[in-house]
Structure formats: structure tokens, C-alpha cells
Amino acid sequence: KAFVHAHPIIGVTVNFGLYAVITGGIYAGIENWAFMDGVYFSIITGTTVGYGDISPTSVGGRWLSVLFLPFAVIFVSTQLSQLANILLGKSE
């Protein structure tokens, strides 16, 4: 924990990486996608880019999106804000 406080960019990177891996794995499993497709979808959707080239087609995947993605957008935007603050020297 002390290491993360001394190097806050590590904490943001780990949080964002865990988000991408966990949610990507869940989507890959539900939608029967390749793992990297799930990670790609989680990142693109969580950052609200949403190219539309890949999207959930199963009922389970769609419900997961409806329930989960509002929280994902909040999480991703918070992490990106923290990263910007760190890079601009405004972190605590």
C-alpha cells in the first residue's frame, strides 16, 4: 500500500487494468468472444467511444450491459481523471 501511495500512477494503472481484464473476461464468457474482444469491448464502451463494431447479442450480455455499464463509465472516467491529475501534478 505504501508503494501505491508513493507511486499513484501505479494504482490507477492497476485499477484500470483489473477493470479491463475482469469485465473483458465476463463479456468474453457470456458472449462466447475471444478474451481480447471482451477486453476491447470493455475499454471502448467504458470510455464511451463505442465504435459499434462489436456489441453483445445474447440476452445475458445485453442485461449485463444495461446493469453494469453506467457504473463502468463512472469508474473509467474517475480513473482517467485521477490519471490526468497525476500527470498534471495535481494529485494529493
Coordinates of C-alpha atoms in Angstrom, one line a residue:
K1 CA 0.0 0.0 0.0
A2 CA 2.8 2.4 0.8
F3 CA 4.3 1.7 -2.7
V4 CA 1.0 2.7 -4.4
H5 CA 0.8 5.9 -2.3
A6 CA 4.4 6.7 -3.3
H7 CA 3.6 6.0 -7.0
P8 CA -0.1 6.9 -7.6
I9 CA 0.1 6.2 -11.3
I10 CA 0.7 2.6 -10.5
G11 CA -2.6 2.4 -8.6
V12 CA -4.5 4.0 -11.4
T13 CA -2.9 1.6 -13.9
V14 CA -3.6 -1.4 -11.8
N15 CA -7.2 -0.4 -11.2
F16 CA -7.8 0.2 -14.9
G17 CA -6.1 -3.0 -15.9
L18 CA -8.1 -5.0 -13.4
Y19 CA -11.3 -3.4 -14.7
A20 CA -10.4 -4.3 -18.3
V21 CA -9.4 -7.9 -17.5
I22 CA -12.3 -8.7 -15.2
T23 CA -15.1 -7.2 -17.3
G24 CA -13.5 -8.3 -20.5
G25 CA -13.4 -11.9 -19.2
I26 CA -17.0 -11.7 -18.1
Y27 CA -18.2 -10.4 -21.5
A28 CA -16.0 -12.9 -23.4
G29 CA -17.5 -15.7 -21.3
I30 CA -21.1 -14.6 -21.7
E31 CA -20.9 -13.7 -25.4
N32 CA -18.5 -16.5 -26.4
W33 CA -16.0 -14.0 -27.7
A34 CA -12.2 -14.2 -27.7
F35 CA -10.8 -12.8 -24.4
M36 CA -9.2 -9.8 -26.2
D37 CA -12.5 -8.9 -27.8
G38 CA -14.1 -8.8 -24.4
V39 CA -11.3 -6.5 -23.1
Y40 CA -11.6 -4.3 -26.2
F41 CA -15.4 -4.0 -25.8
S42 CA -15.0 -3.2 -22.1
I43 CA -12.4 -0.4 -22.7
I44 CA -14.2 1.1 -25.8
T45 CA -17.6 1.0 -24.0
G46 CA -16.3 2.2 -20.6
T47 CA -14.6 5.2 -22.2
T48 CA -17.9 5.9 -24.1
V49 CA -16.1 5.7 -27.5
G50 CA -18.4 2.9 -28.7
Y51 CA -17.4 2.2 -32.3
G52 CA -20.2 -0.2 -32.7
D53 CA -18.1 -2.9 -34.4
I54 CA -18.7 -5.3 -31.5
S55 CA -21.7 -5.5 -29.3
P56 CA -23.5 -8.0 -27.0
T57 CA -26.0 -10.2 -28.8
S58 CA -27.1 -12.5 -26.1
V59 CA -29.9 -11.7 -23.6
G60 CA -27.4 -12.1 -20.7
G61 CA -24.8 -9.9 -22.4
R62 CA -27.4 -7.2 -23.0
W63 CA -28.7 -7.3 -19.5
L64 CA -25.1 -7.1 -18.1
S65 CA -24.6 -4.0 -20.3
V66 CA -27.7 -2.3 -19.0
L67 CA -26.9 -3.0 -15.4
F68 CA -23.1 -2.7 -15.4
L69 CA -22.1 -0.1 -18.0
P70 CA -23.4 3.0 -16.1
F71 CA -21.1 2.0 -13.3
A72 CA -18.2 1.3 -15.7
V73 CA -18.5 4.7 -17.3
I74 CA -18.3 6.3 -13.8
F75 CA -15.3 4.1 -12.8
V76 CA -13.4 4.7 -16.0
S77 CA -14.0 8.5 -16.0
T78 CA -12.8 8.6 -12.4
Q79 CA -9.7 6.7 -13.2
L80 CA -8.9 8.8 -16.2
S81 CA -9.5 12.0 -14.1
Q82 CA -7.1 10.7 -11.5
L83 CA -4.5 9.9 -14.1
A84 CA -4.8 13.4 -15.6
N85 CA -4.4 14.9 -12.1
I86 CA -1.3 12.9 -11.5
L87 CA 0.2 13.8 -14.9
L88 CA -0.6 17.5 -14.3
G89 CA 0.9 17.4 -10.8
K90 CA -2.4 18.0 -9.1
S91 CA -2.6 14.7 -7.1
E92 CA -2.8 14.6 -3.3

